[in-house]
Amino acid sequence: MTVNRGLSTIHTRQWAAWAFLTPVTLYLVLFYAYPLYRNLDLSLRDYTVRSFVQGDAPFTGLHNYRTVFDDPAFAPALLHTVVFTAVCLVFQYVIGLALAVFFHQHFRLSATLRALFLVPWLLPLIVSASTWSWLLNSDSGLVNALLSAVGIGPVNWLTSPSWSLASVIIANIWIGIPFNLVVLHSGLQSIPAGLYEAAALDGAGAWRRFWSITFPLLRPVSAITLLLGLVYTLKVFDIIWIMTKGGPAGASTTFATWSYQLGFGNLLPAFGPGAAVGNLLVVAALVFGLVYVRVQRKQALS
């Protein structure tokens, strides 16, 4: 009797566990697994508007990927994606780390000022992008007005091929700094204060304490910060599309905006090539994620 009751309790707990897992599983399947499958299917078939509705698109294998690689826009879009991602990551991390160390001093009003730095992160992206579009406007923008005040001529930030990519990079850096600040500041909280006190007694200056204590102990937090920043920056679309639409003449086109242009930006949408470009972004994010996991495992074993 006791054995049966014990088995009944085990089965009850198992069913309860599955009941708790079911909503999460359904969410992952509906909003992650199925969209990824559909995007892969789109990239392997010759979809038109009619076949997209009727579902009878012929299978073409890797033809869409070959079309993307042979497209003259591929190399510039790849270069812009790499430059946009790398520059944003470096400046967001460096500025975020500097602010995190600054606010770690716990001076008066530090909490209030730190909260104000979160505003760019909390604003909707459409608001942030529209604000930067106004600031960088060639005719009535505040930035050009300030440049004119110091004797510098106006710059066509959003309409010049030489400046459009730099403009969207500046805007995205501004948006991403608060995230780096919050995560890195939380990492600083976990470093024992005794280490700094011991280093100060040994005569170590501020720079020496930073490079010998702060930076090495922040490596795990820095790694996850850079990884999440990389995944986010790779797929940035809103900022670029609202500010420049990838132009002029493709000067600020990245894989994210190019994928949208191929799939939805033309009268005759190229669903297959657009999905193929999107899958390239997914693969890139996956590769960097696997690299991060491998590095973390090596660090744990060592």
CSV table of N, CA and C in Angstrom, one decimal, residues 53-165:
chain,number,residue,atom,x,y,z
A,53,VAL,N,0.9,32.6,-50.8
A,53,VAL,CA,-0.4,32.4,-50.3
A,53,VAL,C,-0.9,31.0,-50.5
A,54,GLN,N,-0.6,30.4,-51.6
A,54,GLN,CA,-1.2,29.1,-51.9
A,54,GLN,C,-0.3,28.0,-51.4
A,55,GLY,N,1.0,28.3,-51.1
A,55,GLY,CA,1.9,27.3,-50.5
A,55,GLY,C,2.4,26.2,-51.5
A,56,ASP,N,2.5,26.6,-52.8
A,56,ASP,CA,3.0,25.6,-53.8
A,56,ASP,C,4.3,26.0,-54.4
A,57,ALA,N,5.2,26.7,-53.6
A,57,ALA,CA,6.5,27.1,-54.2
A,57,ALA,C,7.4,25.9,-54.4
A,58,PRO,N,8.1,25.9,-55.6
A,58,PRO,CA,9.0,24.8,-55.9
A,58,PRO,C,10.2,24.9,-55.1
A,59,PHE,N,10.8,23.7,-54.8
A,59,PHE,CA,12.0,23.6,-54.0
A,59,PHE,C,13.2,23.9,-54.9
A,60,THR,N,14.1,24.8,-54.5
A,60,THR,CA,15.2,25.2,-55.3
A,60,THR,C,16.6,25.0,-54.6
A,61,GLY,N,16.6,24.4,-53.4
A,61,GLY,CA,17.8,24.2,-52.7
A,61,GLY,C,18.5,25.4,-52.3
A,62,LEU,N,19.8,25.5,-52.6
A,62,LEU,CA,20.6,26.7,-52.2
A,62,LEU,C,20.7,27.8,-53.3
A,63,HIS,N,19.7,27.7,-54.2
A,63,HIS,CA,19.7,28.7,-55.3
A,63,HIS,C,19.6,30.2,-54.7
A,64,ASN,N,18.7,30.4,-53.7
A,64,ASN,CA,18.6,31.7,-53.2
A,64,ASN,C,19.8,32.2,-52.5
A,65,TYR,N,20.6,31.3,-51.9
A,65,TYR,CA,21.8,31.7,-51.3
A,65,TYR,C,22.9,32.1,-52.3
A,66,ARG,N,22.9,31.3,-53.4
A,66,ARG,CA,23.8,31.7,-54.5
A,66,ARG,C,23.4,33.0,-55.1
A,67,THR,N,22.1,33.3,-55.2
A,67,THR,CA,21.7,34.6,-55.7
A,67,THR,C,22.1,35.7,-54.8
A,68,VAL,N,22.1,35.5,-53.5
A,68,VAL,CA,22.5,36.5,-52.5
A,68,VAL,C,24.0,36.7,-52.6
A,69,PHE,N,24.8,35.6,-52.7
A,69,PHE,CA,26.2,35.8,-52.8
A,69,PHE,C,26.7,36.5,-54.0
A,70,ASP,N,26.0,36.3,-55.1
A,70,ASP,CA,26.3,36.8,-56.4
A,70,ASP,C,25.8,38.3,-56.6
A,71,ASP,N,25.0,38.7,-55.7
A,71,ASP,CA,24.4,40.0,-55.8
A,71,ASP,C,25.5,41.1,-55.5
A,72,PRO,N,25.6,42.1,-56.3
A,72,PRO,CA,26.6,43.2,-56.1
A,72,PRO,C,26.4,43.9,-54.7
A,73,ALA,N,25.2,43.8,-54.2
A,73,ALA,CA,25.0,44.5,-52.9
A,73,ALA,C,25.5,43.7,-51.7
A,74,PHE,N,25.9,42.4,-51.9
A,74,PHE,CA,26.3,41.5,-50.8
A,74,PHE,C,27.6,42.0,-50.1
A,75,ALA,N,28.6,42.3,-50.9
A,75,ALA,CA,29.9,42.7,-50.3
A,75,ALA,C,29.7,44.0,-49.5
A,76,PRO,N,29.1,45.1,-50.1
A,76,PRO,CA,28.9,46.3,-49.2
A,76,PRO,C,28.1,46.1,-48.0
A,77,ALA,N,27.0,45.3,-48.1
A,77,ALA,CA,26.1,45.0,-47.0
A,77,ALA,C,26.9,44.3,-45.9
A,78,LEU,N,27.7,43.3,-46.3
A,78,LEU,CA,28.6,42.6,-45.3
A,78,LEU,C,29.5,43.5,-44.6
A,79,LEU,N,30.2,44.4,-45.4
A,79,LEU,CA,31.2,45.3,-44.8
A,79,LEU,C,30.5,46.2,-43.8
A,80,HIS,N,29.3,46.8,-44.2
A,80,HIS,CA,28.6,47.7,-43.4
A,80,HIS,C,28.2,47.0,-42.1
A,81,THR,N,27.7,45.7,-42.2
A,81,THR,CA,27.3,45.0,-41.0
A,81,THR,C,28.5,44.8,-40.1
A,82,VAL,N,29.6,44.4,-40.6
A,82,VAL,CA,30.8,44.2,-39.7
A,82,VAL,C,31.2,45.5,-39.1
A,83,VAL,N,31.3,46.6,-39.9
A,83,VAL,CA,31.8,47.9,-39.3
A,83,VAL,C,30.8,48.4,-38.3
A,84,PHE,N,29.5,48.3,-38.6
A,84,PHE,CA,28.4,48.8,-37.7
A,84,PHE,C,28.5,48.0,-36.4
A,85,THR,N,28.6,46.7,-36.5
A,85,THR,CA,28.6,45.8,-35.3
A,85,THR,C,29.9,46.1,-34.4
A,86,ALA,N,31.0,46.1,-35.1
A,86,ALA,CA,32.3,46.2,-34.4
A,86,ALA,C,32.4,47.5,-33.7
A,87,VAL,N,32.2,48.6,-34.4
A,87,VAL,CA,32.3,49.9,-33.8
A,87,VAL,C,31.3,50.2,-32.7
A,88,CYS,N,30.1,49.7,-32.9
A,88,CYS,CA,29.1,49.9,-31.8
A,88,CYS,C,29.5,49.1,-30.6
A,89,LEU,N,29.9,47.9,-30.8
A,89,LEU,CA,30.3,47.1,-29.6
A,89,LEU,C,31.5,47.7,-28.8
A,90,VAL,N,32.5,48.1,-29.5
A,90,VAL,CA,33.7,48.7,-28.9
A,90,VAL,C,33.3,49.9,-28.1
A,91,PHE,N,32.6,50.9,-28.7
A,91,PHE,CA,32.3,52.1,-28.0
A,91,PHE,C,31.3,51.9,-26.9
A,92,GLN,N,30.3,51.1,-27.1
A,92,GLN,CA,29.3,50.8,-26.1
A,92,GLN,C,29.9,50.2,-24.9
A,93,TYR,N,30.8,49.3,-25.1
A,93,TYR,CA,31.5,48.6,-24.0
A,93,TYR,C,32.4,49.6,-23.2
A,94,VAL,N,33.3,50.3,-24.0
A,94,VAL,CA,34.3,51.1,-23.4
A,94,VAL,C,33.6,52.3,-22.6
A,95,ILE,N,32.6,52.9,-23.2
A,95,ILE,CA,31.9,54.0,-22.5
A,95,ILE,C,31.1,53.5,-21.3
A,96,GLY,N,30.4,52.3,-21.6
A,96,GLY,CA,29.6,51.7,-20.5
A,96,GLY,C,30.5,51.3,-19.3
A,97,LEU,N,31.7,50.8,-19.6
A,97,LEU,CA,32.6,50.4,-18.5
A,97,LEU,C,33.1,51.6,-17.8
A,98,ALA,N,33.5,52.6,-18.5
A,98,ALA,CA,33.9,53.9,-17.9
A,98,ALA,C,32.9,54.5,-16.9
A,99,LEU,N,31.6,54.5,-17.4
A,99,LEU,CA,30.5,55.0,-16.6
A,99,LEU,C,30.3,54.1,-15.4
A,100,ALA,N,30.4,52.8,-15.6
A,100,ALA,CA,30.1,51.8,-14.5
A,100,ALA,C,31.2,52.1,-13.4
A,101,VAL,N,32.4,52.2,-13.8
A,101,VAL,CA,33.5,52.4,-12.8
A,101,VAL,C,33.3,53.8,-12.1
A,102,PHE,N,32.9,54.8,-12.9
A,102,PHE,CA,32.6,56.1,-12.3
A,102,PHE,C,31.5,56.1,-11.3
A,103,PHE,N,30.4,55.4,-11.6
A,103,PHE,CA,29.3,55.4,-10.7
A,103,PHE,C,29.5,54.4,-9.5
A,104,HIS,N,30.5,53.6,-9.6
A,104,HIS,CA,30.8,52.6,-8.6
A,104,HIS,C,31.4,53.3,-7.4
A,105,GLN,N,31.8,54.6,-7.5
A,105,GLN,CA,32.4,55.4,-6.4
A,105,GLN,C,31.4,55.8,-5.4
A,106,HIS,N,30.1,55.6,-5.7
A,106,HIS,CA,29.0,55.9,-4.7
A,106,HIS,C,29.1,57.3,-4.2
A,107,PHE,N,29.2,58.3,-5.0
A,107,PHE,CA,29.2,59.7,-4.6
A,107,PHE,C,27.8,60.2,-4.5
A,108,ARG,N,27.6,61.4,-4.1
A,108,ARG,CA,26.3,62.0,-3.9
A,108,ARG,C,25.6,62.1,-5.2
A,109,LEU,N,24.3,61.7,-5.3
A,109,LEU,CA,23.5,61.7,-6.5
A,109,LEU,C,23.9,60.7,-7.5
A,110,SER,N,24.8,59.8,-7.2
A,110,SER,CA,25.2,58.8,-8.2
A,110,SER,C,24.0,58.0,-8.7
A,111,ALA,N,23.2,57.6,-7.7
A,111,ALA,CA,22.0,56.7,-8.1
A,111,ALA,C,21.1,57.5,-9.1
A,112,THR,N,20.9,58.8,-8.8
A,112,THR,CA,20.0,59.6,-9.6
A,112,THR,C,20.6,59.8,-11.0
A,113,LEU,N,21.8,60.1,-11.1
A,113,LEU,CA,22.5,60.2,-12.4
A,113,LEU,C,22.5,58.9,-13.2
A,114,ARG,N,22.7,57.8,-12.5
A,114,ARG,CA,22.7,56.5,-13.1
A,114,ARG,C,21.4,56.2,-13.7
A,115,ALA,N,20.3,56.6,-13.0
A,115,ALA,CA,19.0,56.3,-13.5
A,115,ALA,C,18.7,57.2,-14.7
A,116,LEU,N,19.2,58.4,-14.8
A,116,LEU,CA,19.0,59.3,-16.0
A,116,LEU,C,19.7,58.7,-17.2
A,117,PHE,N,20.8,58.0,-17.0
A,117,PHE,CA,21.5,57.3,-18.1
A,117,PHE,C,20.7,56.2,-18.7
A,118,LEU,N,19.7,55.7,-18.0
A,118,LEU,CA,18.9,54.6,-18.5
A,118,LEU,C,17.8,55.1,-19.5
A,119,VAL,N,17.6,56.4,-19.6
A,119,VAL,CA,16.5,56.9,-20.4
A,119,VAL,C,16.6,56.4,-21.9
A,120,PRO,N,17.8,56.5,-22.5
A,120,PRO,CA,17.9,56.0,-23.9
A,120,PRO,C,17.5,54.6,-24.1
A,121,TRP,N,17.8,53.8,-23.0
A,121,TRP,CA,17.4,52.3,-23.1
A,121,TRP,C,15.9,52.1,-23.0
A,122,LEU,N,15.3,53.0,-22.2
A,122,LEU,CA,13.8,52.8,-21.9
A,122,LEU,C,12.9,53.4,-23.0
A,123,LEU,N,13.5,54.4,-23.8
A,123,LEU,CA,12.7,55.0,-24.8
A,123,LEU,C,12.4,54.0,-26.0
A,124,PRO,N,11.2,54.0,-26.6
A,124,PRO,CA,10.9,53.2,-27.8
A,124,PRO,C,11.9,53.6,-28.9
A,125,LEU,N,12.3,52.6,-29.6
A,125,LEU,CA,13.3,52.8,-30.7
A,125,LEU,C,12.9,53.8,-31.7
A,126,ILE,N,11.6,53.9,-32.0
A,126,ILE,CA,11.1,54.8,-33.0
A,126,ILE,C,11.3,56.2,-32.5
A,127,VAL,N,11.2,56.4,-31.2
A,127,VAL,CA,11.4,57.8,-30.6
A,127,VAL,C,12.8,58.1,-30.6
A,128,SER,N,13.7,57.2,-30.3
A,128,SER,CA,15.1,57.5,-30.3
A,128,SER,C,15.6,57.8,-31.7
A,129,ALA,N,15.2,57.0,-32.7
A,129,ALA,CA,15.6,57.2,-34.0
A,129,ALA,C,15.1,58.5,-34.6
A,130,SER,N,13.9,58.8,-34.3
A,130,SER,CA,13.3,60.1,-34.8
A,130,SER,C,14.0,61.3,-34.2
A,131,THR,N,14.4,61.1,-32.9
A,131,THR,CA,15.1,62.2,-32.2
A,131,THR,C,16.5,62.4,-32.9
A,132,TRP,N,17.2,61.4,-33.2
A,132,TRP,CA,18.5,61.5,-33.8
A,132,TRP,C,18.3,62.0,-35.3
A,133,SER,N,17.3,61.6,-35.9
A,133,SER,CA,17.0,62.2,-37.3
A,133,SER,C,16.9,63.7,-37.2
A,134,TRP,N,16.2,64.2,-36.2
A,134,TRP,CA,16.0,65.6,-36.0
A,134,TRP,C,17.4,66.3,-35.7
A,135,LEU,N,18.1,65.7,-34.8
A,135,LEU,CA,19.4,66.3,-34.3
A,135,LEU,C,20.4,66.4,-35.5
A,136,LEU,N,20.4,65.3,-36.4
A,136,LEU,CA,21.3,65.3,-37.5
A,136,LEU,C,20.8,65.8,-38.8
A,137,ASN,N,19.6,66.4,-38.8
A,137,ASN,CA,19.0,67.0,-40.0
A,137,ASN,C,20.0,68.0,-40.6
A,138,SER,N,20.2,68.0,-41.9
A,138,SER,CA,21.1,68.8,-42.6
A,138,SER,C,20.8,70.3,-42.5
A,139,ASP,N,19.5,70.6,-42.5
A,139,ASP,CA,19.0,72.0,-42.6
A,139,ASP,C,18.7,72.6,-41.2
A,140,SER,N,18.0,71.8,-40.4
A,140,SER,CA,17.5,72.4,-39.1
A,140,SER,C,17.9,71.6,-37.9
A,141,GLY,N,19.0,70.7,-38.1
A,141,GLY,CA,19.4,69.9,-36.9
A,141,GLY,C,20.2,70.7,-35.9
A,142,LEU,N,20.1,70.2,-34.7
A,142,LEU,CA,20.9,70.9,-33.6
A,142,LEU,C,22.4,70.7,-33.8
A,143,VAL,N,22.8,69.5,-34.3
A,143,VAL,CA,24.3,69.3,-34.4
A,143,VAL,C,24.9,70.2,-35.4
A,144,ASN,N,24.3,70.4,-36.5
A,144,ASN,CA,24.8,71.4,-37.5
A,144,ASN,C,24.7,72.8,-37.0
A,145,ALA,N,23.7,73.1,-36.2
A,145,ALA,CA,23.7,74.5,-35.6
A,145,ALA,C,24.9,74.7,-34.7
A,146,LEU,N,25.2,73.7,-33.9
A,146,LEU,CA,26.4,73.8,-33.0
A,146,LEU,C,27.7,73.9,-33.8
A,147,LEU,N,27.8,73.1,-34.9
A,147,LEU,CA,29.0,73.2,-35.7
A,147,LEU,C,29.1,74.6,-36.4
A,148,SER,N,28.0,75.2,-36.8
A,148,SER,CA,28.0,76.5,-37.4
A,148,SER,C,28.4,77.6,-36.4
A,149,ALA,N,28.1,77.3,-35.1
A,149,ALA,CA,28.4,78.3,-34.1
A,149,ALA,C,29.9,78.3,-33.8
A,150,VAL,N,30.6,77.3,-34.1
A,150,VAL,CA,32.1,77.2,-33.9
A,150,VAL,C,32.8,77.4,-35.3
A,151,GLY,N,32.1,77.7,-36.3
A,151,GLY,CA,32.7,78.0,-37.6
A,151,GLY,C,32.9,76.8,-38.5
A,152,ILE,N,32.2,75.7,-38.3
A,152,ILE,CA,32.3,74.6,-39.1
A,152,ILE,C,31.1,74.5,-40.0
A,153,GLY,N,31.3,74.2,-41.3
A,153,GLY,CA,30.1,74.1,-42.2
A,153,GLY,C,29.2,73.0,-41.9
A,154,PRO,N,28.0,73.0,-42.5
A,154,PRO,CA,27.0,72.0,-42.2
A,154,PRO,C,27.5,70.6,-42.8
A,155,VAL,N,27.1,69.6,-42.2
A,155,VAL,CA,27.4,68.2,-42.7
A,155,VAL,C,26.1,67.5,-43.0
A,156,ASN,N,26.1,66.9,-44.2
A,156,ASN,CA,24.9,66.1,-44.6
A,156,ASN,C,24.9,64.7,-43.9
A,157,TRP,N,24.6,64.7,-42.7
A,157,TRP,CA,24.7,63.4,-41.9
A,157,TRP,C,23.9,62.3,-42.4
A,158,LEU,N,22.7,62.5,-42.8
A,158,LEU,CA,21.8,61.4,-43.2
A,158,LEU,C,21.7,61.2,-44.7
A,159,THR,N,22.1,62.2,-45.5
A,159,THR,CA,22.0,62.2,-46.9
A,159,THR,C,23.3,62.0,-47.7
A,160,SER,N,24.4,62.0,-47.0
A,160,SER,CA,25.7,61.8,-47.7
A,160,SER,C,26.2,60.4,-47.5
A,161,PRO,N,26.6,59.7,-48.6
A,161,PRO,CA,27.2,58.4,-48.5
A,161,PRO,C,28.4,58.3,-47.5
A,162,SER,N,29.1,59.4,-47.3
A,162,SER,CA,30.2,59.4,-46.5
A,162,SER,C,29.9,59.4,-45.0
A,163,TRP,N,28.7,59.9,-44.7
A,163,TRP,CA,28.3,60.1,-43.3
A,163,TRP,C,27.1,59.3,-42.8
A,164,SER,N,26.4,58.7,-43.7
A,164,SER,CA,25.1,58.1,-43.2
A,164,SER,C,25.4,56.9,-42.3
A,165,LEU,N,26.4,56.1,-42.6
A,165,LEU,CA,26.7,54.9,-41.7
A,165,LEU,C,27.2,55.4,-40.4
